[in-house]
Amino acid sequence: IPIIPFDEALHGLVREGGTTFPQAIGLAATWDTALMSRVAHAIAAETKQRGIRQILSPVINIATDVRWGRTEETYGEDPFLTSAMGVAFVRSFEQKGIITTPKHFVANVGDGGRDSYPIHINERLLEELHFPPFKACIEQGGSRSIMTAYNSLNGVAASSNHWLLTEKLKKQWGFGGFVLSDANAVGGEVVLHYTAKDYPQSGLHAINGGLDVIFQTEYKHHQLFQQPFLDGSIDSNRINDAVARVLKAKFELGLFENPYVPEDIPANPTHKQLAKLAALESLVLLQNKNKTLPFSKSIRSIAVIGVDAAEARLGGYSGPGNQPVSILNGIRQRAGKTITINYQPGCGRSSEAYVVIPAAHLSNQNKEGLQAAYFNNISFSGTPVLERIDKQIDFRWTLFGPAAGMDADFYAARWSGYLKSPVTGKYKIGLEGNDGFRLYINNQLVIDNWQKQSYHTIVTDYFFEKGKRYAIKIEFYEPKGNATIKLIWNVGVQNDWRRKINDAAAAAKQADVAVVVVGINEGEFQDRALLSLPGNQEALIHAVAASGKPVVVLLVGGSAVTMSNWMDKVQAIASVWYPGEEGGTAVAAVLFGDYNPAGRLPITFPQHEGQLPLVYNHKPTGRGDDYNNLSGLPLFPFGYGLSYTSFAYSDVQLTANNIRTKDSTVVSFTISNTGSRDGDEVVQLYIRDLLSTVARPVMELKGFQRVHVKAGESKTVSFVITPHMLSMLNEQLQRVVEPGAFQLMIGASSSDIKLKAVLNVVE
């Protein structure tokens, strides 16, 4: 029986030679499903060439809170846009004989924007917000696999949730494919959710709940779950069903007849051009004072500032790409020999004050590292459970304790040995981590934080002599679990961010314009409490802006950034996301005016973290949207984006203003390019049910088109208004079209509505 070779292909196959396109959130920012289909077709071709017949993509979770570190992997906050992009993506793969695996089922961004946090939401919200993209990918795109989430849903682990996997997905939706867990998620019942006493029981729960494939990262892991498959604990009919679903997929793929492919993998140069086009379409222009962009033809010198300009970061779940073009190199290539480019790295995304003390400076009994003693209590009483040499004190214990056989949430550790300094002078040394730690140097207590409260970094000044040995002892206890402890100092830390900022500001003064490229840190299990730029990048922007030269800020990242502290100081701002291997070429084309930007935000940018969660399609509030010390409005709304030209909307018409509940009508209007440049406009259709038996969103995206309009040209744009677009879930969760008035809103963003019309629906 052949295997199904699988891999990740979120925005390009994660393999050597695979083309890397803009990150998923950037592809969503194109608002172009035709382009998405072309991108997916290219990725699918490269995938099948390598014999891979299943991809663990796409991520169609709704990014309800932009603090979530995996927002970059999604298509944003809206179920309609996510469904449209998801279907365009999966259809190209499924038609090519590659199984797609939309994930993570379901709703794995929880309170505070934290990844895989427990989800407590009712069936209505699931049906209205979180289920639609999965239904669409299955019913319209043909997805033959679904991946479950790590989190629990209403108290039951998603990978074992019978209501979710069996009643909803398989019975109600009629899903005939197979369901697999996220990597190692089944064991989460044991070490995360505490709803299974051991691994065999977690496997039993998962298979009985409706899971078909337990996805583990090592073959030997099967032994953990094996027992209930052999002792009759799992009904044989359920096992047969799971096996049949997988075998069916293998037969459909033709793996029994043709399990192998030729080893030759020819490159396709057109894919690189497609990656450039996708990057061009994804860029969102957020601010452009005084028409700073595109660059004036009189510019002769540009200061390019920021490590993100040179790094060419590709985003999470990326392959290496094919000779990725950085923004710096893209600008250099486009500038040619007539424009001087002065690059300064600036301060970077992090300005670390301390580092973990390296093993080379720690010793015990002529061995590198410190002697460690671990106790299964918090009072250091009795004999240690474990003694060993630890090279460094840099630990994070989450699911398990420090070692096998130790409690995960009740232990203590003591490290002792010697520290040798490579320098002479007064430096800072200390501990970082969960409270409950103390540090001794030469038997003197220098840090005493022997209580449990929070997470702290505590350092103290200490004078070291080069080459001298200092006796050192660290004690740490943890009575709750989820612990971190680090031994740190500032020896060797080049904390010269102020000098780097000054160098960048000096370069800006000598240039005609400054391009500051800044970025964020995010990813799986890297949620952000703060949405401001990390490190000292805000100080960098202020210093460059003080030069008096025009400043363009480019944001590299896959989520929202707060910028109220600095946006008024700069002339232009654009989000380039993670623009893929041709990103630098595309960004330069936009800056120099070779391409007119038309990307639109698939997420809402808040003014402040205190507004979160903040989405455009919320239900009506019981009072108001505002705070007593901050507006409730976003910084940049969903669907927002600027252009180098201007557009006018006019002449909205309905083919029928009054229709029955089972009828359709067409709304049309005129879009005119009133500027001097050709360009794309993303026209957006929103609908609001003006009177309903249950509360409905204040507005919902129900249609969009990316339309190219030449300067001075006008075009007619139409949307078919179908019963499904007007439907809702009534009090009994039945999908119905309720008679009444519906407001149709057409505009350039969820806040920039240009035209309105009222449609009346009768019985």
Short mmCIF file of N, CA and C in Angstrom, two decimals, residues 40 72 260 473 504 599 615 653 701 751:
data_model
loop_
_atom_site.label_atom_id
_atom_site.label_comp_id
_atom_site.label_asym_id
_atom_site.label_seq_id
_atom_site.Cartn_x
_atom_site.Cartn_y
_atom_site.Cartn_z
N ALA A 40 -1.70 29.23 -7.45
CA ALA A 40 -1.91 27.87 -6.96
C ALA A 40 -1.59 26.84 -8.04
N GLU A 72 -0.32 35.96 9.49
CA GLU A 72 0.36 35.98 8.18
C GLU A 72 -0.01 34.80 7.30
N TYR A 260 5.42 6.53 -8.44
CA TYR A 260 6.67 7.27 -8.60
C TYR A 260 6.58 8.29 -9.73
N LYS A 473 26.15 30.04 41.76
CA LYS A 473 25.06 29.12 42.09
C LYS A 473 23.73 29.77 41.74
N ALA A 504 22.04 56.25 10.27
CA ALA A 504 20.92 56.23 9.32
C ALA A 504 20.38 57.64 9.08
N GLY A 599 -3.33 47.04 -3.95
CA GLY A 599 -3.63 46.07 -2.92
C GLY A 599 -4.57 46.67 -1.88
N VAL A 615 -12.83 44.14 14.28
CA VAL A 615 -13.12 43.70 12.92
C VAL A 615 -14.27 44.54 12.38
N GLN A 653 -27.53 51.13 -10.14
CA GLN A 653 -28.85 50.71 -10.62
C GLN A 653 -29.07 49.25 -10.26
N LEU A 701 -19.10 41.73 3.69
CA LEU A 701 -18.59 41.67 2.33
C LEU A 701 -19.30 40.54 1.59
N SER A 751 -15.01 51.27 5.07
CA SER A 751 -15.35 52.59 5.60
C SER A 751 -15.62 53.61 4.51
#
